[in-house]
């Protein structure tokens, strides 16, 4: 027997048909669930290898504030496609270890997983102090002696977790600036005290890890300045405070400003070849066997910033600088360009340090470096 | 990357000063400004022709606008000079009443700050010969050669555009060369930023700037989000400047005249 379902016609529906408020909320939520697209399924993909004729080339990524996995993956794919073998990435302690001391590894796991898949060597910079590890009303980068052991413990956990994926770690950032200590006035001795605690801790976690000191900020600040200390004096201070035994290599930042990369260095000049002066101090202190890692370098091409160059100059200077490093500085392991991309525009001259836009559009400098590496 | 090039000290000094001196008065900023008689304008003086302080008092397009606004309000402009990184900080901490420093409207910051009406669009624009209509747009130039400064923001725009449209990009070494190539007939149009374009036009009076911008990068004054009275005053004064022709006069002085 054929049975048909008889539905009421529109005309037969009661005119005052309505749902109770509770049912309306349920219906609304159901509608939202139905409308919500499924999450993007990100597959890490096969293991890739960087193809490059210049393995020294690296780039500083900025994935710290990038929350969408596909953007992290895309960024790292573009690093590989550019022919850069190295990335420098910032891993903020404050973001990962909360009040309960539990470490939320999800974000760093994601970054490390995709970096490994793209065949990239990672230099991890650890910094920023969680609220629980610093006094009230202090900025995120405030770090004092009472938190050194906690910082070391986190760094050791980080190194331990990524054994096999991570071979380099930078302790802090630009320690010769008071800003990087949360405006605490410190000296090289304080930084050496930190190295003395962090170095053995991370070595215990992974004896193969290379610990980089620095990265020193190029600055001419005189002794006694509350803002920082000249990087040359600071490095000498590290040695005098006995820090030489507590790092395996030195990280430096090298910006050309308006100077070409081959411009001669001088103690009173901030330019690209300031690296040579730092190297000389290392030699004078018997550290000539240690390598230098340039973890930030580059030029800015903002149209009107007084410390910028023209975009074409930026491209030429960057390529010249990479050639110069390879030809002249056998002690430099990598030269990482600042910066691949920001998650969002900063609406300032800082945007003109990037190589690709937040929308992943390749800037000509990206394309030229890509050509330079044979890609 | 951090600003370790010396100007940071100005920022930090300003912040420290304010932290030491800031008071929690309920009085509105506008009332305070009126009593004080000065309008404190935060500015990064490294950005000619908008603002530059070469060892002395700042000068530039923004400086003239600030002075004009202050004058209309019966006030005197006082300039608080900081590096770009510190501009929003000196405003947030009350060291400055407003920022007038080629600030691009940034929607991400509107929780804490409010922007005035824009007084200048610094985005990219099209320069063409006068044979084309003033209303010409990139979409009208399919298949044509467009000159641009290699690596510039305009170049990035064209790369993005060329992914969708048929376009021949002619990258050159400078905005000047890009504009000159239109004069020479090597390119149908040039895409340059508004400032470079206007500066380059001095040498090429036979060319024209299209009225339809390629993109918009609005410069505006910035105040703290709670300073609605001050914001209203600024907008009223900017409107006055615009309506009286004074704003165009200031812009022309800094961008169109050979003396600068």
Coordinates of C-alpha atoms in Angstrom, one line a residue:
Chain A
X1 CA 0.0 0.0 0.0
X2 CA 1.3 3.4 -0.9
X3 CA 1.3 5.8 2.0
X4 CA 1.8 9.4 1.3
X5 CA 2.9 12.0 3.8
X6 CA 0.4 14.8 3.9
X7 CA 1.9 18.2 4.7
X8 CA -0.2 21.2 5.5
X9 CA -0.2 23.9 2.9
X10 CA 1.0 27.4 3.9
X11 CA -2.6 28.5 4.0
X12 CA -3.3 25.8 6.6
X13 CA -0.6 26.9 9.0
X14 CA -1.8 28.9 12.0
X15 CA -1.2 32.6 11.5
X16 CA 0.2 33.0 14.9
X17 CA 2.7 30.2 14.7
X18 CA 5.6 31.0 17.0
X19 CA 8.3 29.3 19.0
X20 CA 8.9 29.8 22.7
X21 CA 12.0 32.0 23.5
X22 CA 14.0 28.9 24.6
X23 CA 13.2 27.1 21.3
X24 CA 14.2 30.2 19.4
X25 CA 17.6 30.3 21.0
X26 CA 18.0 26.6 20.3
X27 CA 17.0 27.1 16.7
X28 CA 19.3 30.1 16.4
X29 CA 22.2 28.1 17.8
X30 CA 21.4 25.2 15.4
X31 CA 21.4 27.6 12.5
X32 CA 24.8 29.0 13.6
X33 CA 26.2 25.6 13.8
X34 CA 24.9 24.7 10.4
X35 CA 26.2 27.9 8.8
X36 CA 29.6 27.6 10.4
X37 CA 32.1 26.3 7.9
X38 CA 34.2 23.3 8.9
X39 CA 37.7 24.2 10.1
X40 CA 40.4 24.2 7.4
X41 CA 42.1 20.9 7.3
X42 CA 45.8 21.6 7.3
X43 CA 48.0 18.7 6.2
X44 CA 51.7 19.1 7.0
X45 CA 52.6 17.5 3.8
X46 CA 55.7 15.6 2.7
X47 CA 59.1 16.5 3.9
X48 CA 60.6 19.2 1.7
X49 CA 64.1 20.2 1.0
X50 CA 65.4 23.7 0.5
X51 CA 66.9 24.2 -2.9
X52 CA 69.5 26.9 -2.8
X53 CA 72.8 27.9 -4.2
X54 CA 73.5 30.1 -1.2
X55 CA 72.9 28.1 2.0
X56 CA 73.9 31.1 4.1
X57 CA 70.7 32.8 3.3
X58 CA 68.2 33.0 6.2
X59 CA 65.2 35.1 7.1
X60 CA 63.6 36.2 10.4
X61 CA 60.0 35.1 10.4
X62 CA 57.3 36.6 12.6
X63 CA 54.9 33.9 13.4
X64 CA 54.5 34.7 17.1
X65 CA 51.2 36.5 16.6
X66 CA 50.1 34.4 13.7
X67 CA 47.2 32.2 14.9
X68 CA 46.0 30.7 11.6
X69 CA 47.8 27.5 10.8
X70 CA 47.5 27.8 7.1
X71 CA 49.3 31.2 7.3
X72 CA 52.1 29.7 9.3
X73 CA 52.4 26.9 6.8
X74 CA 52.3 29.3 3.8
X75 CA 54.9 31.6 5.4
X76 CA 57.3 28.7 5.8
X77 CA 56.6 27.4 2.4
X78 CA 57.5 30.8 1.0
X79 CA 60.8 30.8 3.0
X80 CA 61.7 27.5 1.4
X81 CA 60.7 28.6 -2.0
X82 CA 62.8 31.7 -1.6
X83 CA 65.8 29.4 -1.1
X84 CA 66.4 30.4 2.5
X85 CA 67.7 27.5 4.6
X86 CA 67.4 29.2 8.0
X87 CA 64.7 30.9 9.9
X88 CA 65.0 32.8 13.1
X89 CA 61.7 32.8 15.1
X90 CA 60.7 34.3 18.4
X91 CA 59.1 32.0 20.9
X92 CA 57.7 34.1 23.8
X93 CA 57.9 32.3 27.2
X94 CA 55.1 34.6 28.4
X95 CA 52.7 33.3 25.8
X96 CA 53.2 29.6 26.7
X97 CA 53.5 29.2 30.4
X98 CA 50.6 30.4 32.5
X99 CA 50.0 30.9 36.2
X100 CA 49.6 27.2 36.8
X101 CA 53.1 26.7 35.3
X102 CA 51.7 24.3 32.7
X103 CA 53.2 24.9 29.2
X104 CA 50.8 25.2 26.3
X105 CA 52.9 23.8 23.5
X106 CA 50.3 24.0 20.7
X107 CA 51.6 27.1 19.0
X108 CA 55.3 26.3 19.1
X109 CA 54.5 22.7 18.1
X110 CA 52.7 24.0 15.0
X111 CA 55.5 26.3 14.0
X112 CA 58.2 23.7 14.6
X113 CA 56.2 21.0 12.8
X114 CA 55.8 23.1 9.7
X115 CA 59.4 24.4 9.7
X116 CA 60.6 20.8 9.8
X117 CA 58.3 19.8 7.0
X118 CA 59.8 22.6 4.9
X119 CA 63.3 21.4 5.7
X120 CA 64.2 24.6 7.5
X121 CA 66.8 25.0 10.2
X122 CA 65.4 26.9 13.1
X123 CA 67.1 29.4 15.4
X124 CA 64.8 29.9 18.3
X125 CA 64.8 33.1 20.2
X126 CA 63.3 32.8 23.7
X127 CA 62.1 35.9 25.6
X128 CA 59.3 37.7 27.3
X129 CA 58.5 37.0 30.9
X130 CA 55.2 35.6 32.1
X131 CA 53.3 37.7 34.6
X132 CA 53.8 35.3 37.4
X133 CA 57.6 35.5 37.0
X134 CA 57.9 39.3 37.3
X135 CA 56.9 42.0 39.7
X136 CA 53.5 43.6 39.3
X137 CA 53.2 46.5 36.8
X138 CA 56.3 45.6 34.9
X139 CA 56.4 45.2 31.1
X140 CA 56.5 41.8 29.4
X141 CA 60.2 42.0 28.7
X142 CA 61.1 42.6 32.4
X143 CA 63.4 39.9 33.6
X144 CA 65.3 40.1 36.9
X145 CA 67.5 37.6 38.7
X146 CA 64.6 36.0 40.6
X147 CA 63.2 34.7 37.4
X148 CA 66.5 33.5 35.8
X149 CA 66.0 29.9 37.0
X150 CA 62.5 29.8 35.7
X151 CA 63.6 31.2 32.4
X152 CA 66.4 28.5 32.2
X153 CA 63.9 25.8 33.1
X154 CA 61.5 26.9 30.3
X155 CA 64.4 27.1 27.8
X156 CA 65.5 23.6 28.8
X157 CA 62.0 22.3 28.4
X158 CA 61.8 24.0 24.9
X159 CA 65.1 22.5 23.8
X160 CA 64.2 19.1 25.2
X161 CA 60.8 19.0 23.4
X162 CA 62.2 19.9 20.0
X163 CA 65.3 17.6 20.0
X164 CA 65.9 16.6 16.4
X165 CA 64.1 19.7 15.1
X166 CA 66.0 22.5 16.9
X167 CA 69.7 22.9 17.0
X168 CA 70.1 26.6 17.9
X169 CA 68.8 28.8 20.6
X170 CA 69.3 32.5 21.3
X171 CA 69.2 33.6 24.9
X172 CA 67.2 36.8 25.1
X173 CA 67.3 39.6 22.6
X174 CA 69.5 42.7 22.3
X175 CA 70.5 42.5 26.0
X176 CA 72.6 45.7 25.6
X177 CA 69.3 47.7 25.6
X178 CA 67.5 48.5 28.8
X179 CA 64.2 48.2 26.9
X180 CA 64.9 44.5 26.5
X181 CA 65.1 44.1 30.3
X182 CA 61.9 46.0 30.9
X183 CA 63.8 49.2 31.3
X184 CA 65.9 47.8 34.1
X185 CA 69.4 49.2 34.1
X186 CA 71.7 46.2 33.7
X187 CA 75.1 45.5 32.4
X188 CA 76.9 42.7 30.7
X189 CA 77.5 41.1 34.1
X190 CA 73.7 40.6 34.5
X191 CA 73.5 39.0 31.1
X192 CA 76.4 36.7 32.0
X193 CA 74.6 35.7 35.2
X194 CA 71.7 34.7 33.0
X195 CA 73.9 32.8 30.6
X196 CA 75.5 31.0 33.5
X197 CA 72.1 29.6 34.5
X198 CA 70.6 29.0 31.1
X199 CA 73.6 27.5 29.4
X200 CA 74.1 24.4 31.6
X201 CA 70.3 23.9 31.8
X202 CA 69.8 23.7 28.0
X203 CA 73.0 21.7 27.5
X204 CA 71.7 19.2 30.0
X205 CA 68.4 19.0 28.0
X206 CA 70.2 18.6 24.7
X207 CA 74.0 18.5 24.7
X208 CA 74.0 19.1 21.0
X209 CA 72.2 22.4 21.1
X210 CA 74.2 25.5 20.0
X211 CA 73.6 28.3 22.5
X212 CA 73.9 31.8 20.9
X213 CA 74.6 34.8 23.1
X214 CA 73.1 38.2 22.1
X215 CA 71.8 39.2 19.7
X216 CA 73.5 42.5 20.4
X217 CA 71.8 45.6 19.1
X218 CA 74.0 48.0 17.1
X219 CA 74.0 51.1 19.2
X220 CA 76.5 53.9 20.3
X221 CA 75.1 54.4 23.8
X222 CA 77.9 55.5 26.1
X223 CA 78.6 53.8 29.5
X224 CA 76.2 55.0 32.1
X225 CA 73.4 55.6 29.7
X226 CA 70.1 54.4 31.0
X227 CA 69.0 53.3 27.6
X228 CA 71.7 50.8 26.8
X229 CA 75.3 50.2 26.1
X230 CA 77.4 50.3 22.9
X231 CA 77.5 46.7 21.5
X232 CA 81.3 46.7 21.3
X233 CA 81.7 47.6 24.9
X234 CA 79.0 45.2 25.9
X235 CA 80.6 42.3 24.2
X236 CA 83.9 43.1 25.8
X237 CA 82.0 43.3 29.1
X238 CA 80.6 39.8 28.6
X239 CA 84.1 38.4 28.3
X240 CA 85.4 40.4 31.3
X241 CA 82.5 39.0 33.3
X242 CA 83.5 35.5 32.4
X243 CA 80.7 34.9 30.0
X244 CA 82.9 33.4 27.3
X245 CA 82.4 29.9 28.6
X246 CA 78.7 30.1 28.5
X247 CA 77.8 30.5 24.8
X248 CA 78.8 28.5 21.7
X249 CA 78.3 31.3 19.1
X250 CA 77.4 34.9 18.9
X251 CA 74.2 36.3 17.4
X252 CA 74.4 39.8 16.1
X253 CA 72.0 42.3 14.4
X254 CA 73.5 44.1 11.4
X255 CA 71.5 46.9 9.8
X256 CA 72.9 49.0 7.0
X257 CA 70.7 52.0 7.5
X258 CA 71.6 54.4 4.6
X259 CA 75.1 53.0 4.1
X260 CA 75.9 50.4 1.3
X261 CA 76.9 47.0 2.7
X262 CA 80.6 47.5 1.8
X263 CA 80.9 50.8 3.7
X264 CA 83.9 50.6 6.0
X265 CA 83.1 50.0 9.7
X266 CA 84.2 52.3 12.5
X267 CA 83.5 52.3 16.2
X268 CA 81.4 55.5 15.8
X269 CA 79.4 54.3 12.8
X270 CA 76.4 52.0 12.7
X271 CA 76.5 50.1 9.5
X272 CA 76.5 46.6 8.1
X273 CA 80.1 45.8 8.6
X274 CA 80.0 46.6 12.3
X275 CA 80.0 42.7 12.5
X276 CA 83.8 42.9 11.8
X277 CA 84.4 44.9 14.9
X278 CA 82.5 42.4 17.1
X279 CA 84.5 39.6 15.5
X280 CA 87.7 41.4 16.4
X281 CA 86.7 41.5 20.0
X282 CA 85.9 37.8 19.9
X283 CA 89.4 37.1 18.5
X284 CA 91.0 39.3 21.1
X285 CA 89.3 37.3 23.8
X286 CA 90.4 34.0 22.3
X287 CA 87.0 33.1 20.8
X288 CA 88.1 33.0 17.2
X289 CA 86.8 29.5 16.8
X290 CA 83.2 30.6 17.6
X291 CA 80.8 31.4 14.8
X292 CA 78.7 34.5 14.3
X293 CA 75.0 34.2 13.3
X294 CA 73.5 37.3 11.9
X295 CA 69.9 36.9 13.1
X296 CA 68.7 40.2 11.8
X297 CA 70.0 42.2 8.9
X298 CA 68.7 44.4 6.2
X299 CA 67.7 47.8 4.8
X300 CA 64.4 49.6 4.9
X301 CA 62.7 51.1 1.8
X302 CA 60.1 53.4 3.2
X303 CA 59.5 56.2 0.7
X304 CA 60.3 59.0 3.1
X305 CA 61.8 57.6 6.4
X306 CA 65.2 59.3 6.8
X307 CA 66.9 56.0 7.6
X308 CA 65.6 54.3 4.6
X309 CA 67.0 53.7 1.1
X310 CA 65.2 53.4 -2.2
X311 CA 63.5 50.0 -2.9
X312 CA 66.0 49.3 -5.7
X313 CA 68.9 50.2 -3.4
X314 CA 67.4 47.9 -0.8
X315 CA 67.4 45.0 -3.2
X316 CA 70.9 45.7 -4.4
X317 CA 72.3 46.3 -1.0
X318 CA 70.7 43.1 0.4
X319 CA 72.1 40.9 -2.4
X320 CA 75.5 42.6 -2.2
X321 CA 75.5 42.0 1.6
X322 CA 74.8 38.4 1.2
X323 CA 77.6 38.0 -1.4
X324 CA 79.9 40.0 0.9
X325 CA 79.1 37.7 3.9
X326 CA 79.8 34.6 1.8
X327 CA 83.0 36.0 0.3
X328 CA 84.6 37.7 3.3
X329 CA 83.2 36.4 6.5
X330 CA 84.0 32.7 6.7
X331 CA 83.1 32.9 10.4
X332 CA 79.4 33.7 9.7
X333 CA 77.1 30.8 9.6
X334 CA 73.9 32.5 8.4
X335 CA 72.6 35.9 7.5
X336 CA 68.9 36.2 8.3
X337 CA 67.1 39.1 6.6
X338 CA 64.6 41.0 8.8
X339 CA 61.8 40.3 8.1
X340 CA 59.7 37.9 5.9
X341 CA 56.2 39.2 6.8
X342 CA 54.0 40.7 9.5
X343 CA 50.6 39.1 10.2
X344 CA 49.1 42.5 9.8
X345 CA 50.3 45.9 8.5
X346 CA 52.0 48.0 11.2
X347 CA 51.1 51.2 9.2
X348 CA 54.5 52.5 9.7
X349 CA 58.0 52.3 8.2
X350 CA 58.3 48.9 9.8
X351 CA 56.2 47.5 7.0
X352 CA 59.0 48.4 4.6
X353 CA 61.3 45.9 6.1
X354 CA 59.1 43.0 4.9
X355 CA 59.6 40.8 1.9
X356 CA 56.0 39.7 1.4
X357 CA 52.8 41.4 2.3
X358 CA 50.4 40.2 5.0
X359 CA 48.3 38.9 2.0
X360 CA 51.4 36.9 0.8
X361 CA 52.0 39.0 -2.2
X362 CA 55.7 38.7 -3.1
X363 CA 57.6 42.0 -3.0
X364 CA 60.3 42.4 -5.7
X365 CA 63.0 41.9 -3.0
X366 CA 61.6 38.5 -2.3
X367 CA 61.7 37.6 -5.9
X368 CA 65.3 38.9 -6.3
X369 CA 66.5 36.9 -3.3
X370 CA 64.7 33.9 -4.7
X371 CA 66.6 34.4 -8.0
X372 CA 69.8 34.8 -6.1
X373 CA 69.4 31.4 -4.5
X374 CA 68.8 29.8 -7.9
X375 CA 65.1 29.4 -7.5
Chain B
X1 CA 64.1 44.2 15.7
X2 CA 63.8 47.1 18.0
X3 CA 64.6 50.7 17.6
X4 CA 68.0 50.9 19.0
X5 CA 69.1 53.8 16.9
X6 CA 69.0 56.6 19.5
X7 CA 65.5 58.0 19.1
X8 CA 64.2 55.5 21.5
X9 CA 65.6 57.6 24.3
X10 CA 63.2 60.4 23.4
X11 CA 60.3 58.0 23.6
X12 CA 61.3 56.5 26.9
X13 CA 62.1 59.9 28.4
X14 CA 58.7 61.1 27.4
X15 CA 57.0 58.1 28.9
X16 CA 59.0 58.3 32.1
X17 CA 58.3 62.0 32.4
X18 CA 54.6 61.4 32.0
X19 CA 54.5 58.5 34.4
X20 CA 56.1 60.8 37.0
X21 CA 53.9 63.8 36.3
X22 CA 50.6 62.4 35.1
X23 CA 47.6 63.2 37.3
X24 CA 44.3 61.6 37.3
X25 CA 42.2 64.7 36.7
X26 CA 38.6 64.2 35.4
X27 CA 38.8 67.4 33.5
X28 CA 38.5 66.8 29.8
X29 CA 41.6 67.3 27.6
X30 CA 39.9 70.1 25.7
X31 CA 39.3 72.1 28.9
X32 CA 42.9 71.5 30.0
X33 CA 44.2 72.6 26.6
X34 CA 42.2 75.8 26.7
X35 CA 43.5 76.6 30.2
X36 CA 47.0 75.8 29.3
X37 CA 46.8 77.8 26.0
X38 CA 49.0 75.3 24.1
X39 CA 48.1 72.4 21.9
X40 CA 50.8 69.7 22.4
X41 CA 51.3 67.9 19.1
X42 CA 53.2 64.6 19.0
X43 CA 55.4 64.2 16.0
X44 CA 58.2 62.0 14.6
X45 CA 60.4 64.6 12.9
X46 CA 62.1 62.3 10.5
X47 CA 59.6 62.3 7.7
X48 CA 60.0 65.1 5.2
X49 CA 58.2 67.0 3.7
X50 CA 55.6 66.3 6.5
X51 CA 57.9 66.9 9.4
X52 CA 61.6 67.3 9.9
X53 CA 63.6 68.8 12.7
X54 CA 67.2 69.1 11.5
X55 CA 68.7 70.1 14.8
X56 CA 66.2 72.9 15.2
X57 CA 62.5 73.6 15.3
X58 CA 60.4 71.2 13.3
X59 CA 59.0 72.3 9.9
X60 CA 56.9 70.7 7.3
X61 CA 53.4 70.2 6.1
X62 CA 52.1 68.7 9.4
X63 CA 53.8 71.5 11.3
X64 CA 52.0 74.1 9.3
X65 CA 48.7 72.3 9.7
X66 CA 49.2 72.1 13.4
X67 CA 50.1 75.7 13.7
X68 CA 47.1 76.7 11.6
X69 CA 44.7 74.7 13.7
X70 CA 46.2 76.0 16.9
X71 CA 45.9 79.6 15.6
X72 CA 42.2 79.1 14.7
X73 CA 41.6 77.9 18.2
X74 CA 43.5 80.8 19.8
X75 CA 46.2 78.4 21.0
X76 CA 49.9 77.9 20.4
X77 CA 51.2 74.6 19.0
X78 CA 53.9 73.0 21.0
X79 CA 55.7 70.0 19.4
X80 CA 56.5 66.9 21.3
X81 CA 59.2 65.1 19.3
X82 CA 59.5 61.4 19.6
X83 CA 60.4 58.4 17.4
X84 CA 57.6 56.7 15.4
X85 CA 57.6 53.7 17.8
X86 CA 56.7 56.0 20.7
X87 CA 54.0 58.2 19.1
X88 CA 51.0 56.3 20.4
X89 CA 52.7 55.9 23.8
X90 CA 53.1 59.6 24.3
X91 CA 49.5 60.1 23.3
X92 CA 48.3 57.3 25.6
X93 CA 50.2 58.6 28.5
X94 CA 49.1 62.2 28.1
X95 CA 52.4 63.7 27.1
X96 CA 50.8 64.9 23.9
X97 CA 47.2 66.0 23.2
X98 CA 47.2 64.7 19.7
X99 CA 49.4 63.2 17.0
X100 CA 49.9 64.9 13.7
X101 CA 52.7 63.1 12.1
X102 CA 51.6 61.5 8.8
X103 CA 49.7 59.0 10.8
X104 CA 47.8 56.4 8.7
X105 CA 44.4 55.5 9.9
X106 CA 44.7 52.1 11.6
X107 CA 41.4 50.4 12.4
X108 CA 43.3 48.0 14.7
X109 CA 44.0 50.9 17.1
X110 CA 40.5 52.3 17.3
X111 CA 39.8 50.7 20.7
X112 CA 42.2 53.2 22.3
X113 CA 42.4 56.0 19.8
X114 CA 40.2 58.1 17.5
X115 CA 41.2 59.5 14.1
X116 CA 40.1 62.9 12.7
X117 CA 38.9 63.3 9.2
X118 CA 41.7 62.6 6.8
X119 CA 43.6 65.6 5.6
X120 CA 45.8 63.9 3.0
X121 CA 45.7 60.7 0.9
X122 CA 49.2 59.4 0.6
X123 CA 48.3 56.3 -1.3
X124 CA 49.3 55.4 -4.8
X125 CA 47.9 57.3 -7.8
X126 CA 48.0 57.3 -11.6
X127 CA 50.0 59.7 -13.6
X128 CA 49.1 59.9 -17.3
X129 CA 49.3 62.3 -20.2
X130 CA 46.5 64.8 -20.6
X131 CA 45.2 62.9 -23.6
X132 CA 43.5 60.4 -21.2
X133 CA 40.5 61.4 -19.1
X134 CA 41.2 62.6 -15.6
X135 CA 39.0 59.8 -14.3
X136 CA 41.2 57.1 -15.8
X137 CA 41.6 54.0 -13.6
X138 CA 44.0 51.0 -13.8
X139 CA 41.1 48.9 -15.2
X140 CA 41.0 51.2 -18.2
X141 CA 44.6 50.5 -19.0
X142 CA 44.4 46.8 -19.8
X143 CA 47.2 45.7 -22.1
X144 CA 49.1 48.9 -21.6
X145 CA 52.6 49.5 -20.1
X146 CA 52.6 51.0 -16.6
X147 CA 55.8 52.4 -15.2
X148 CA 56.6 52.1 -11.5
X149 CA 59.5 52.4 -9.1
X150 CA 61.1 49.0 -8.7
X151 CA 60.2 47.5 -5.3
X152 CA 57.9 50.3 -4.3
X153 CA 54.4 49.9 -2.8
X154 CA 53.1 50.8 -6.2
X155 CA 55.1 47.9 -7.7
X156 CA 53.5 45.5 -5.2
X157 CA 50.1 46.9 -6.1
X158 CA 50.8 46.3 -9.8
X159 CA 52.1 42.8 -9.2
X160 CA 48.8 42.0 -7.5
X161 CA 46.8 43.7 -10.3
X162 CA 48.7 41.9 -13.0
X163 CA 47.7 38.6 -11.5
X164 CA 44.1 39.4 -12.6
X165 CA 44.5 41.8 -15.5
X166 CA 46.6 42.0 -18.6
X167 CA 49.2 44.6 -17.7
X168 CA 52.8 45.2 -18.7
X169 CA 54.8 46.4 -15.7
X170 CA 57.8 48.6 -16.4
X171 CA 59.9 48.8 -13.2
X172 CA 62.3 51.7 -13.1
X173 CA 64.9 53.0 -10.6
X174 CA 62.9 55.8 -9.1
X175 CA 59.5 57.4 -9.1
X176 CA 61.0 60.3 -11.1
X177 CA 62.0 57.9 -13.8
X178 CA 58.6 56.3 -13.8
X179 CA 56.9 59.6 -14.3
X180 CA 59.4 60.6 -17.0
X181 CA 58.7 57.5 -18.9
X182 CA 55.1 58.7 -19.3
X183 CA 56.4 62.0 -20.7
X184 CA 58.7 60.1 -23.0
X185 CA 56.0 57.8 -24.2
X186 CA 57.6 54.7 -22.9
X187 CA 54.7 54.0 -20.6
X188 CA 51.0 54.8 -20.8
X189 CA 50.9 55.7 -17.1
X190 CA 52.9 55.6 -13.9
X191 CA 51.8 54.4 -10.5
X192 CA 53.6 56.4 -7.7
X193 CA 52.7 57.4 -4.2
X194 CA 51.0 60.7 -3.8
X195 CA 53.9 62.6 -2.4
X196 CA 56.5 61.3 -4.9
X197 CA 53.9 61.9 -7.7
X198 CA 53.3 65.5 -6.8
X199 CA 56.9 66.2 -6.4
X200 CA 57.7 64.6 -9.7
X201 CA 54.9 66.6 -11.4
X202 CA 56.9 69.8 -11.0
X203 CA 59.2 68.6 -13.8
X204 CA 56.4 67.4 -16.0
X205 CA 53.7 70.0 -16.3
X206 CA 52.2 68.3 -19.4
X207 CA 51.1 65.3 -17.3
X208 CA 48.2 64.9 -15.0
X209 CA 47.4 63.1 -11.8
X210 CA 44.2 61.0 -12.1
X211 CA 41.5 61.8 -9.7
X212 CA 40.8 58.2 -8.9
X213 CA 43.4 56.9 -6.5
X214 CA 44.9 53.4 -7.0
X215 CA 44.7 52.9 -3.3
X216 CA 44.0 55.0 -0.3
X217 CA 46.4 55.7 2.6
X218 CA 44.6 58.4 4.6
X219 CA 46.7 60.6 6.9
X220 CA 44.8 61.9 10.0
X221 CA 45.3 63.4 13.4
X222 CA 44.9 61.1 16.3
X223 CA 43.5 61.6 19.8
X224 CA 42.8 59.4 22.7
X225 CA 39.5 57.6 22.4
X226 CA 37.8 59.5 25.2
X227 CA 38.7 62.9 23.9
X228 CA 35.6 63.4 21.8
X229 CA 35.5 67.1 22.5
X230 CA 39.0 67.6 21.2
X231 CA 38.2 65.4 18.2
X232 CA 35.2 67.5 17.3
X233 CA 37.3 70.6 17.6
X234 CA 40.0 69.1 15.3
X235 CA 37.4 68.1 12.7
X236 CA 35.8 71.5 12.7
X237 CA 39.1 73.2 12.3
X238 CA 40.2 70.9 9.6
X239 CA 36.9 71.5 7.8
X240 CA 37.6 75.3 8.1
X241 CA 41.0 74.9 6.7
X242 CA 39.7 72.8 3.8
X243 CA 36.8 75.2 3.1
X244 CA 39.0 78.3 3.2
X245 CA 41.5 76.8 0.8
X246 CA 44.2 77.0 3.4
X247 CA 44.7 73.3 3.6
X248 CA 45.3 73.0 -0.2
X249 CA 47.6 76.0 0.1
X250 CA 49.7 74.3 2.7
X251 CA 49.9 71.1 0.8
X252 CA 50.8 72.9 -2.4
X253 CA 53.5 74.9 -0.6
X254 CA 55.2 71.7 0.5
X255 CA 54.6 69.5 -2.4
X256 CA 54.3 71.6 -5.5
X257 CA 56.7 74.5 -5.1
X258 CA 60.3 74.2 -6.2
X259 CA 61.7 75.9 -3.1
X260 CA 61.3 72.7 -1.0

